[in-house]
JSON list of C-alpha atoms in Angstrom, two decimals:
[
{"chain": "A", "resi": 1, "resn": "MET", "atom": "CA", "xyz": [-36.49, -0.09, 4.41]},
{"chain": "A", "resi": 2, "resn": "VAL", "atom": "CA", "xyz": [-35.46, 2.72, 2.06]},
{"chain": "A", "resi": 3, "resn": "SER", "atom": "CA", "xyz": [-31.74, 2.21, 2.77]},
{"chain": "A", "resi": 4, "resn": "GLN", "atom": "CA", "xyz": [-32.04, -1.55, 2.14]},
{"chain": "A", "resi": 5, "resn": "PHE", "atom": "CA", "xyz": [-33.90, -0.87, -1.12]},
{"chain": "A", "resi": 6, "resn": "LEU", "atom": "CA", "xyz": [-31.14, 1.46, -2.33]},
{"chain": "A", "resi": 7, "resn": "PHE", "atom": "CA", "xyz": [-28.48, -1.06, -1.35]},
{"chain": "A", "resi": 8, "resn": "ASP", "atom": "CA", "xyz": [-30.28, -3.83, -3.26]},
{"chain": "A", "resi": 9, "resn": "LEU", "atom": "CA", "xyz": [-30.17, -1.71, -6.42]},
{"chain": "A", "resi": 10, "resn": "CYS", "atom": "CA", "xyz": [-26.35, -1.87, -6.47]},
{"chain": "A", "resi": 11, "resn": "PRO", "atom": "CA", "xyz": [-24.69, -4.75, -8.34]},
{"chain": "A", "resi": 12, "resn": "GLY", "atom": "CA", "xyz": [-22.64, -7.40, -6.55]},
{"chain": "A", "resi": 13, "resn": "ASN", "atom": "CA", "xyz": [-18.95, -6.92, -5.82]},
{"chain": "A", "resi": 14, "resn": "SER", "atom": "CA", "xyz": [-17.70, -8.79, -8.91]},
{"chain": "A", "resi": 15, "resn": "ASP", "atom": "CA", "xyz": [-19.97, -6.69, -11.15]},
{"chain": "A", "resi": 16, "resn": "ARG", "atom": "CA", "xyz": [-19.00, -3.49, -9.34]},
{"chain": "A", "resi": 17, "resn": "ARG", "atom": "CA", "xyz": [-15.34, -4.29, -9.87]},
{"chain": "A", "resi": 18, "resn": "SER", "atom": "CA", "xyz": [-15.68, -4.95, -13.60]},
{"chain": "A", "resi": 19, "resn": "LEU", "atom": "CA", "xyz": [-17.83, -1.85, -14.11]},
{"chain": "A", "resi": 20, "resn": "LEU", "atom": "CA", "xyz": [-15.38, 0.32, -12.19]},
{"chain": "A", "resi": 21, "resn": "LEU", "atom": "CA", "xyz": [-12.39, -1.12, -14.04]},
{"chain": "A", "resi": 22, "resn": "ALA", "atom": "CA", "xyz": [-14.07, -0.25, -17.34]},
{"chain": "A", "resi": 23, "resn": "GLN", "atom": "CA", "xyz": [-14.73, 3.32, -16.18]},
{"chain": "A", "resi": 24, "resn": "LEU", "atom": "CA", "xyz": [-11.20, 3.82, -14.90]},
{"chain": "A", "resi": 25, "resn": "SER", "atom": "CA", "xyz": [-9.61, 2.44, -18.06]},
{"chain": "A", "resi": 26, "resn": "GLN", "atom": "CA", "xyz": [-11.73, 4.62, -20.35]},
{"chain": "A", "resi": 27, "resn": "VAL", "atom": "CA", "xyz": [-12.22, 7.80, -18.33]},
{"chain": "A", "resi": 28, "resn": "ALA", "atom": "CA", "xyz": [-9.38, 8.06, -15.80]},
{"chain": "A", "resi": 29, "resn": "TYR", "atom": "CA", "xyz": [-6.45, 6.59, -17.75]},
{"chain": "A", "resi": 30, "resn": "ARG", "atom": "CA", "xyz": [-4.40, 8.39, -20.40]},
{"chain": "A", "resi": 31, "resn": "TYR", "atom": "CA", "xyz": [-1.29, 7.38, -22.34]},
{"chain": "A", "resi": 32, "resn": "GLY", "atom": "CA", "xyz": [1.22, 10.07, -23.29]},
{"chain": "A", "resi": 33, "resn": "GLN", "atom": "CA", "xyz": [3.98, 12.11, -21.65]},
{"chain": "A", "resi": 34, "resn": "PHE", "atom": "CA", "xyz": [3.07, 13.33, -18.17]},
{"chain": "A", "resi": 35, "resn": "THR", "atom": "CA", "xyz": [4.80, 14.82, -15.14]},
{"chain": "A", "resi": 36, "resn": "LEU", "atom": "CA", "xyz": [3.27, 13.35, -12.00]},
{"chain": "A", "resi": 37, "resn": "SER", "atom": "CA", "xyz": [2.75, 15.11, -8.67]},
{"chain": "A", "resi": 38, "resn": "SER", "atom": "CA", "xyz": [5.79, 13.20, -7.40]},
{"chain": "A", "resi": 39, "resn": "GLY", "atom": "CA", "xyz": [7.89, 14.93, -10.06]},
{"chain": "A", "resi": 40, "resn": "ARG", "atom": "CA", "xyz": [8.41, 11.75, -12.02]},
{"chain": "A", "resi": 41, "resn": "VAL", "atom": "CA", "xyz": [7.79, 11.59, -15.77]},
{"chain": "A", "resi": 42, "resn": "SER", "atom": "CA", "xyz": [5.55, 8.77, -16.97]},
{"chain": "A", "resi": 43, "resn": "HIS", "atom": "CA", "xyz": [3.76, 7.56, -20.09]},
{"chain": "A", "resi": 44, "resn": "HIS", "atom": "CA", "xyz": [0.80, 6.52, -17.92]},
{"chain": "A", "resi": 45, "resn": "TYR", "atom": "CA", "xyz": [-1.52, 9.00, -16.21]},
{"chain": "A", "resi": 46, "resn": "VAL", "atom": "CA", "xyz": [-4.45, 8.16, -13.96]},
{"chain": "A", "resi": 47, "resn": "ASN", "atom": "CA", "xyz": [-6.82, 10.88, -12.76]},
{"chain": "A", "resi": 48, "resn": "CYS", "atom": "CA", "xyz": [-9.60, 9.25, -10.77]},
{"chain": "A", "resi": 49, "resn": "LYS", "atom": "CA", "xyz": [-11.57, 12.45, -10.15]},
{"chain": "A", "resi": 50, "resn": "PRO", "atom": "CA", "xyz": [-13.76, 12.26, -13.29]},
{"chain": "A", "resi": 51, "resn": "VAL", "atom": "CA", "xyz": [-14.85, 8.83, -12.01]},
{"chain": "A", "resi": 52, "resn": "SER", "atom": "CA", "xyz": [-15.03, 9.52, -8.27]},
{"chain": "A", "resi": 53, "resn": "LEU", "atom": "CA", "xyz": [-17.03, 12.70, -8.92]},
{"chain": "A", "resi": 54, "resn": "SER", "atom": "CA", "xyz": [-19.52, 10.98, -11.22]},
{"chain": "A", "resi": 55, "resn": "SER", "atom": "CA", "xyz": [-22.70, 9.61, -9.67]},
{"chain": "A", "resi": 56, "resn": "ASN", "atom": "CA", "xyz": [-22.34, 5.98, -10.72]},
{"chain": "A", "resi": 57, "resn": "GLY", "atom": "CA", "xyz": [-18.55, 5.98, -10.35]},
{"chain": "A", "resi": 58, "resn": "LEU", "atom": "CA", "xyz": [-18.74, 7.12, -6.74]},
{"chain": "A", "resi": 59, "resn": "VAL", "atom": "CA", "xyz": [-21.31, 4.45, -5.88]},
{"chain": "A", "resi": 60, "resn": "LEU", "atom": "CA", "xyz": [-19.03, 1.75, -7.30]},
{"chain": "A", "resi": 61, "resn": "ILE", "atom": "CA", "xyz": [-15.91, 3.07, -5.57]},
{"chain": "A", "resi": 62, "resn": "SER", "atom": "CA", "xyz": [-17.65, 3.64, -2.24]},
{"chain": "A", "resi": 63, "resn": "ASN", "atom": "CA", "xyz": [-19.09, 0.15, -1.96]},
{"chain": "A", "resi": 64, "resn": "LEU", "atom": "CA", "xyz": [-15.85, -1.55, -2.99]},
{"chain": "A", "resi": 65, "resn": "MET", "atom": "CA", "xyz": [-13.79, 0.56, -0.59]},
{"chain": "A", "resi": 66, "resn": "LEU", "atom": "CA", "xyz": [-16.24, -0.01, 2.25]},
{"chain": "A", "resi": 67, "resn": "GLU", "atom": "CA", "xyz": [-15.66, -3.77, 1.96]},
{"chain": "A", "resi": 68, "resn": "GLU", "atom": "CA", "xyz": [-11.99, -3.13, 2.87]},
{"chain": "A", "resi": 69, "resn": "VAL", "atom": "CA", "xyz": [-12.54, -0.70, 5.76]},
{"chain": "A", "resi": 70, "resn": "GLU", "atom": "CA", "xyz": [-11.56, -2.19, 9.11]},
{"chain": "A", "resi": 71, "resn": "ASN", "atom": "CA", "xyz": [-14.52, -3.41, 11.17]},
{"chain": "A", "resi": 72, "resn": "GLU", "atom": "CA", "xyz": [-13.27, -1.44, 14.19]},
{"chain": "A", "resi": 73, "resn": "ALA", "atom": "CA", "xyz": [-12.90, 1.85, 12.30]},
{"chain": "A", "resi": 74, "resn": "ALA", "atom": "CA", "xyz": [-14.91, 4.78, 13.61]},
{"chain": "A", "resi": 75, "resn": "ALA", "atom": "CA", "xyz": [-14.15, 6.94, 10.57]},
{"chain": "A", "resi": 76, "resn": "VAL", "atom": "CA", "xyz": [-12.54, 7.07, 7.16]},
{"chain": "A", "resi": 77, "resn": "ALA", "atom": "CA", "xyz": [-10.18, 9.92, 6.31]},
{"chain": "A", "resi": 78, "resn": "GLY", "atom": "CA", "xyz": [-8.21, 11.21, 3.36]},
{"chain": "A", "resi": 79, "resn": "LEU", "atom": "CA", "xyz": [-6.01, 14.04, 2.19]},
{"chain": "A", "resi": 80, "resn": "THR", "atom": "CA", "xyz": [-7.80, 16.77, 0.27]},
{"chain": "A", "resi": 81, "resn": "LEU", "atom": "CA", "xyz": [-8.55, 16.99, -2.69]},
{"chain": "A", "resi": 82, "resn": "GLY", "atom": "CA", "xyz": [-8.51, 13.53, -4.21]},
{"chain": "A", "resi": 83, "resn": "ALA", "atom": "CA", "xyz": [-10.00, 11.80, -1.18]},
{"chain": "A", "resi": 84, "resn": "ASP", "atom": "CA", "xyz": [-12.80, 14.30, -0.54]},
{"chain": "A", "resi": 85, "resn": "PRO", "atom": "CA", "xyz": [-15.50, 12.44, -2.51]},
{"chain": "A", "resi": 86, "resn": "LEU", "atom": "CA", "xyz": [-14.15, 9.07, -1.35]},
{"chain": "A", "resi": 87, "resn": "VAL", "atom": "CA", "xyz": [-14.58, 9.65, 2.38]},
{"chain": "A", "resi": 88, "resn": "SER", "atom": "CA", "xyz": [-18.05, 11.12, 1.88]},
{"chain": "A", "resi": 89, "resn": "GLY", "atom": "CA", "xyz": [-19.13, 8.32, -0.43]},
{"chain": "A", "resi": 90, "resn": "VAL", "atom": "CA", "xyz": [-17.85, 5.54, 1.83]},
{"chain": "A", "resi": 91, "resn": "ALA", "atom": "CA", "xyz": [-19.48, 7.10, 4.90]},
{"chain": "A", "resi": 92, "resn": "GLN", "atom": "CA", "xyz": [-22.81, 7.27, 3.05]},
{"chain": "A", "resi": 93, "resn": "ALA", "atom": "CA", "xyz": [-22.46, 3.69, 1.76]},
{"chain": "A", "resi": 94, "resn": "ALA", "atom": "CA", "xyz": [-21.84, 2.57, 5.34]},
{"chain": "A", "resi": 95, "resn": "PHE", "atom": "CA", "xyz": [-24.99, 4.37, 6.54]},
{"chain": "A", "resi": 96, "resn": "LEU", "atom": "CA", "xyz": [-27.06, 2.63, 3.86]},
{"chain": "A", "resi": 97, "resn": "ARG", "atom": "CA", "xyz": [-25.83, -0.68, 5.28]},
{"chain": "A", "resi": 98, "resn": "GLY", "atom": "CA", "xyz": [-26.72, 0.32, 8.82]},
{"chain": "A", "resi": 99, "resn": "ARG", "atom": "CA", "xyz": [-23.17, 1.11, 9.95]},
{"chain": "A", "resi": 100, "resn": "ARG", "atom": "CA", "xyz": [-21.99, 4.29, 11.66]},
{"chain": "A", "resi": 101, "resn": "LEU", "atom": "CA", "xyz": [-18.84, 5.51, 9.92]},
{"chain": "A", "resi": 102, "resn": "ASP", "atom": "CA", "xyz": [-17.96, 9.19, 9.76]},
{"chain": "A", "resi": 103, "resn": "ALA", "atom": "CA", "xyz": [-15.81, 11.05, 7.22]},
{"chain": "A", "resi": 104, "resn": "LEU", "atom": "CA", "xyz": [-12.74, 13.18, 7.91]},
{"chain": "A", "resi": 105, "resn": "ILE", "atom": "CA", "xyz": [-10.83, 15.40, 5.49]},
{"chain": "A", "resi": 106, "resn": "VAL", "atom": "CA", "xyz": [-7.13, 15.99, 6.17]},
{"chain": "A", "resi": 107, "resn": "ARG", "atom": "CA", "xyz": [-5.98, 19.46, 5.15]},
{"chain": "A", "resi": 108, "resn": "LYS", "atom": "CA", "xyz": [-2.65, 19.87, 3.35]},
{"chain": "A", "resi": 109, "resn": "SER", "atom": "CA", "xyz": [-1.85, 22.59, 5.87]},
{"chain": "A", "resi": 110, "resn": "PRO", "atom": "CA", "xyz": [-3.64, 23.65, 9.08]},
{"chain": "A", "resi": 111, "resn": "LYS", "atom": "CA", "xyz": [-6.29, 26.36, 8.94]},
{"chain": "A", "resi": 112, "resn": "GLY", "atom": "CA", "xyz": [-4.79, 29.79, 9.51]},
{"chain": "A", "resi": 113, "resn": "HIS", "atom": "CA", "xyz": [-7.74, 30.93, 11.64]},
{"chain": "A", "resi": 114, "resn": "GLY", "atom": "CA", "xyz": [-10.40, 29.63, 14.02]},
{"chain": "A", "resi": 115, "resn": "SER", "atom": "CA", "xyz": [-9.49, 26.18, 15.32]},
{"chain": "A", "resi": 116, "resn": "CYS", "atom": "CA", "xyz": [-6.27, 26.02, 13.23]},
{"chain": "A", "resi": 117, "resn": "SER", "atom": "CA", "xyz": [-7.07, 22.34, 12.78]},
{"chain": "A", "resi": 118, "resn": "SER", "atom": "CA", "xyz": [-5.66, 20.00, 10.15]},
{"chain": "A", "resi": 119, "resn": "LEU", "atom": "CA", "xyz": [-8.81, 17.86, 10.25]},
{"chain": "A", "resi": 120, "resn": "GLU", "atom": "CA", "xyz": [-12.36, 18.62, 9.11]},
{"chain": "A", "resi": 121, "resn": "GLY", "atom": "CA", "xyz": [-15.40, 16.56, 10.05]},
{"chain": "A", "resi": 122, "resn": "PRO", "atom": "CA", "xyz": [-17.01, 14.99, 13.12]},
{"chain": "A", "resi": 123, "resn": "LEU", "atom": "CA", "xyz": [-13.96, 13.96, 15.12]},
{"chain": "A", "resi": 124, "resn": "PRO", "atom": "CA", "xyz": [-14.20, 10.55, 16.81]},
{"chain": "A", "resi": 125, "resn": "ARG", "atom": "CA", "xyz": [-12.97, 10.13, 20.35]},
{"chain": "A", "resi": 126, "resn": "LEU", "atom": "CA", "xyz": [-9.22, 10.00, 20.85]},
{"chain": "A", "resi": 127, "resn": "GLY", "atom": "CA", "xyz": [-7.76, 6.56, 20.36]},
{"chain": "A", "resi": 128, "resn": "SER", "atom": "CA", "xyz": [-10.32, 5.58, 17.72]},
{"chain": "A", "resi": 129, "resn": "ARG", "atom": "CA", "xyz": [-9.28, 3.65, 14.64]},
{"chain": "A", "resi": 130, "resn": "VAL", "atom": "CA", "xyz": [-9.40, 5.52, 11.32]},
{"chain": "A", "resi": 131, "resn": "THR", "atom": "CA", "xyz": [-8.97, 3.95, 7.87]},
{"chain": "A", "resi": 132, "resn": "LEU", "atom": "CA", "xyz": [-7.19, 6.17, 5.35]},
{"chain": "A", "resi": 133, "resn": "LEU", "atom": "CA", "xyz": [-8.51, 6.46, 1.78]},
{"chain": "A", "resi": 134, "resn": "GLU", "atom": "CA", "xyz": [-6.56, 7.48, -1.34]},
{"chain": "A", "resi": 135, "resn": "ASP", "atom": "CA", "xyz": [-7.39, 7.78, -5.02]},
{"chain": "A", "resi": 136, "resn": "VAL", "atom": "CA", "xyz": [-3.93, 7.00, -6.42]},
{"chain": "A", "resi": 137, "resn": "VAL", "atom": "CA", "xyz": [-0.74, 5.86, -4.68]},
{"chain": "A", "resi": 138, "resn": "THR", "atom": "CA", "xyz": [2.57, 6.48, -6.45]},
{"chain": "A", "resi": 139, "resn": "THR", "atom": "CA", "xyz": [5.38, 6.90, -3.91]},
{"chain": "A", "resi": 140, "resn": "GLY", "atom": "CA", "xyz": [3.09, 6.93, -0.87]},
{"chain": "A", "resi": 141, "resn": "THR", "atom": "CA", "xyz": [4.20, 10.40, 0.24]},
{"chain": "A", "resi": 142, "resn": "SER", "atom": "CA", "xyz": [0.70, 11.89, 0.54]},
{"chain": "A", "resi": 143, "resn": "SER", "atom": "CA", "xyz": [-0.58, 8.79, 2.34]},
{"chain": "A", "resi": 144, "resn": "LEU", "atom": "CA", "xyz": [2.21, 8.98, 4.90]},
{"chain": "A", "resi": 145, "resn": "LYS", "atom": "CA", "xyz": [1.61, 12.71, 5.40]},
{"chain": "A", "resi": 146, "resn": "ALA", "atom": "CA", "xyz": [-2.09, 12.13, 6.11]},
{"chain": "A", "resi": 147, "resn": "THR", "atom": "CA", "xyz": [-1.20, 9.25, 8.43]},
{"chain": "A", "resi": 148, "resn": "ARG", "atom": "CA", "xyz": [1.13, 11.48, 10.46]},
{"chain": "A", "resi": 149, "resn": "GLU", "atom": "CA", "xyz": [-1.55, 14.15, 10.82]},
{"chain": "A", "resi": 150, "resn": "LEU", "atom": "CA", "xyz": [-4.12, 11.62, 12.03]},
{"chain": "A", "resi": 151, "resn": "ARG", "atom": "CA", "xyz": [-1.73, 9.95, 14.43]},
{"chain": "A", "resi": 152, "resn": "ASN", "atom": "CA", "xyz": [-0.59, 13.31, 15.79]},
{"chain": "A", "resi": 153, "resn": "ALA", "atom": "CA", "xyz": [-4.26, 14.08, 16.44]},
{"chain": "A", "resi": 154, "resn": "GLY", "atom": "CA", "xyz": [-4.53, 10.94, 18.57]},
{"chain": "A", "resi": 155, "resn": "TYR", "atom": "CA", "xyz": [-5.97, 8.34, 16.18]},
{"chain": "A", "resi": 156, "resn": "ILE", "atom": "CA", "xyz": [-4.91, 4.81, 15.25]},
{"chain": "A", "resi": 157, "resn": "VAL", "atom": "CA", "xyz": [-4.10, 4.39, 11.54]},
{"chain": "A", "resi": 158, "resn": "GLU", "atom": "CA", "xyz": [-2.92, 1.03, 10.25]},
{"chain": "A", "resi": 159, "resn": "ARG", "atom": "CA", "xyz": [-4.64, 0.54, 6.88]},
{"chain": "A", "resi": 160, "resn": "ILE", "atom": "CA", "xyz": [-4.68, 2.61, 3.69]},
{"chain": "A", "resi": 161, "resn": "ILE", "atom": "CA", "xyz": [-7.10, 1.83, 0.86]},
{"chain": "A", "resi": 162, "resn": "THR", "atom": "CA", "xyz": [-6.44, 3.23, -2.61]},
{"chain": "A", "resi": 163, "resn": "ILE", "atom": "CA", "xyz": [-8.35, 2.98, -5.86]},
{"chain": "A", "resi": 164, "resn": "VAL", "atom": "CA", "xyz": [-5.16, 2.59, -7.89]},
{"chain": "A", "resi": 165, "resn": "ASP", "atom": "CA", "xyz": [-1.64, 1.52, -6.96]},
{"chain": "A", "resi": 166, "resn": "ARG", "atom": "CA", "xyz": [0.72, 2.82, -9.66]},
{"chain": "A", "resi": 167, "resn": "GLU", "atom": "CA", "xyz": [3.27, 0.17, -8.64]},
{"chain": "A", "resi": 168, "resn": "GLU", "atom": "CA", "xyz": [6.09, 2.69, -8.33]},
{"chain": "A", "resi": 169, "resn": "GLY", "atom": "CA", "xyz": [7.32, 1.96, -4.84]},
{"chain": "A", "resi": 170, "resn": "GLY", "atom": "CA", "xyz": [4.44, 3.36, -2.83]},
{"chain": "A", "resi": 171, "resn": "LYS", "atom": "CA", "xyz": [3.39, 0.01, -1.38]},
{"chain": "A", "resi": 172, "resn": "ALA", "atom": "CA", "xyz": [6.93, -0.73, -0.17]},
{"chain": "A", "resi": 173, "resn": "ASN", "atom": "CA", "xyz": [7.31, 2.77, 1.33]},
{"chain": "A", "resi": 174, "resn": "ILE", "atom": "CA", "xyz": [4.00, 2.45, 3.14]},
{"chain": "A", "resi": 175, "resn": "GLU", "atom": "CA", "xyz": [4.74, -1.04, 4.46]},
{"chain": "A", "resi": 176, "resn": "GLU", "atom": "CA", "xyz": [8.16, 0.14, 5.70]},
{"chain": "A", "resi": 177, "resn": "GLN", "atom": "CA", "xyz": [6.22, 2.40, 8.08]},
{"chain": "A", "resi": 178, "resn": "GLY", "atom": "CA", "xyz": [4.24, -0.53, 9.45]},
{"chain": "A", "resi": 179, "resn": "LEU", "atom": "CA", "xyz": [1.11, 0.26, 7.45]},
{"chain": "A", "resi": 180, "resn": "GLU", "atom": "CA", "xyz": [-0.99, -1.97, 5.21]},
{"chain": "A", "resi": 181, "resn": "LEU", "atom": "CA", "xyz": [-1.88, -0.87, 1.68]},
{"chain": "A", "resi": 182, "resn": "VAL", "atom": "CA", "xyz": [-5.01, -2.32, 0.07]},
{"chain": "A", "resi": 183, "resn": "SER", "atom": "CA", "xyz": [-5.56, -1.41, -3.59]},
{"chain": "A", "resi": 184, "resn": "LEU", "atom": "CA", "xyz": [-8.71, -1.97, -5.60]},
{"chain": "A", "resi": 185, "resn": "PHE", "atom": "CA", "xyz": [-6.67, -2.03, -8.82]},
{"chain": "A", "resi": 186, "resn": "SER", "atom": "CA", "xyz": [-3.09, -1.91, -9.99]},
{"chain": "A", "resi": 187, "resn": "LEU", "atom": "CA", "xyz": [-1.96, 0.31, -12.84]},
{"chain": "A", "resi": 188, "resn": "SER", "atom": "CA", "xyz": [-1.12, -2.85, -14.79]},
{"chain": "A", "resi": 189, "resn": "GLU", "atom": "CA", "xyz": [-4.75, -3.98, -14.61]},
{"chain": "A", "resi": 190, "resn": "ILE", "atom": "CA", "xyz": [-5.98, -0.63, -15.88]},
{"chain": "A", "resi": 191, "resn": "ILE", "atom": "CA", "xyz": [-3.49, -0.58, -18.77]},
{"chain": "A", "resi": 192, "resn": "THR", "atom": "CA", "xyz": [-4.51, -4.10, -19.77]},
{"chain": "A", "resi": 193, "resn": "GLU", "atom": "CA", "xyz": [-8.19, -3.18, -19.67]},
{"chain": "A", "resi": 194, "resn": "ALA", "atom": "CA", "xyz": [-7.56, 0.01, -21.67]},
{"chain": "A", "resi": 195, "resn": "GLN", "atom": "CA", "xyz": [-5.90, -2.05, -24.41]},
{"chain": "A", "resi": 196, "resn": "ASN", "atom": "CA", "xyz": [-8.76, -4.55, -24.51]},
{"chain": "A", "resi": 197, "resn": "PRO", "atom": "CA", "xyz": [-10.85, -3.85, -27.65]},
{"chain": "A", "resi": 198, "resn": "ARG", "atom": "CA", "xyz": [-13.82, -5.61, -26.05]},
{"chain": "A", "resi": 199, "resn": "SER", "atom": "CA", "xyz": [-13.83, -3.29, -23.03]},
{"chain": "A", "resi": 200, "resn": "SER", "atom": "CA", "xyz": [-17.03, -1.25, -22.98]},
{"chain": "A", "resi": 201, "resn": "LEU", "atom": "CA", "xyz": [-18.60, 1.17, -20.56]},
{"chain": "A", "resi": 202, "resn": "LYS", "atom": "CA", "xyz": [-22.12, -0.14, -19.97]},
{"chain": "A", "resi": 203, "resn": "VAL", "atom": "CA", "xyz": [-23.73, 0.81, -16.69]},
{"chain": "A", "resi": 204, "resn": "THR", "atom": "CA", "xyz": [-27.28, -0.53, -16.69]},
{"chain": "A", "resi": 205, "resn": "TRP", "atom": "CA", "xyz": [-28.32, -0.20, -13.07]}
]
């Protein structure tokens, strides 16, 4: 009863999407001169962490991402650091809907002690399906790295969900590897929203 009550407090998907788009355009997006993690220089910078690490932002992201997670998935996973709040938030959102979905964090390099594992979290049985989560996709390099780690560990990975697709070749690179990329927003949408004088950040729930 408590979990259903909490779920009912959340707005519907269309409202979640508009609220999240407003937050991303006002809090995560910046215009200027930036060097991206890929090494490319861009006038457009998107840092989702101030949104994904905020209480209301994480609720919006988690519920929207959960809608895109494969029904057969036993877990969601993502490369640290950007995906850390995402996998935890989506796993919790799933629990509140009565679904078992665990969270895995993919290390950038294996632990140098103990288990020497590249994965952290409750590992599902080998052969399980895992949906990969990302905050921003540019070239797709980090997504493909995390996919390799998960597949090498014995899991099936076929879908990647990102908050923002920067539309800089990442989707094509990911699809070339036989993977599906699902994005909540494109960079173009965020830029358009950021330039909209009527855009306002009003979270009333």
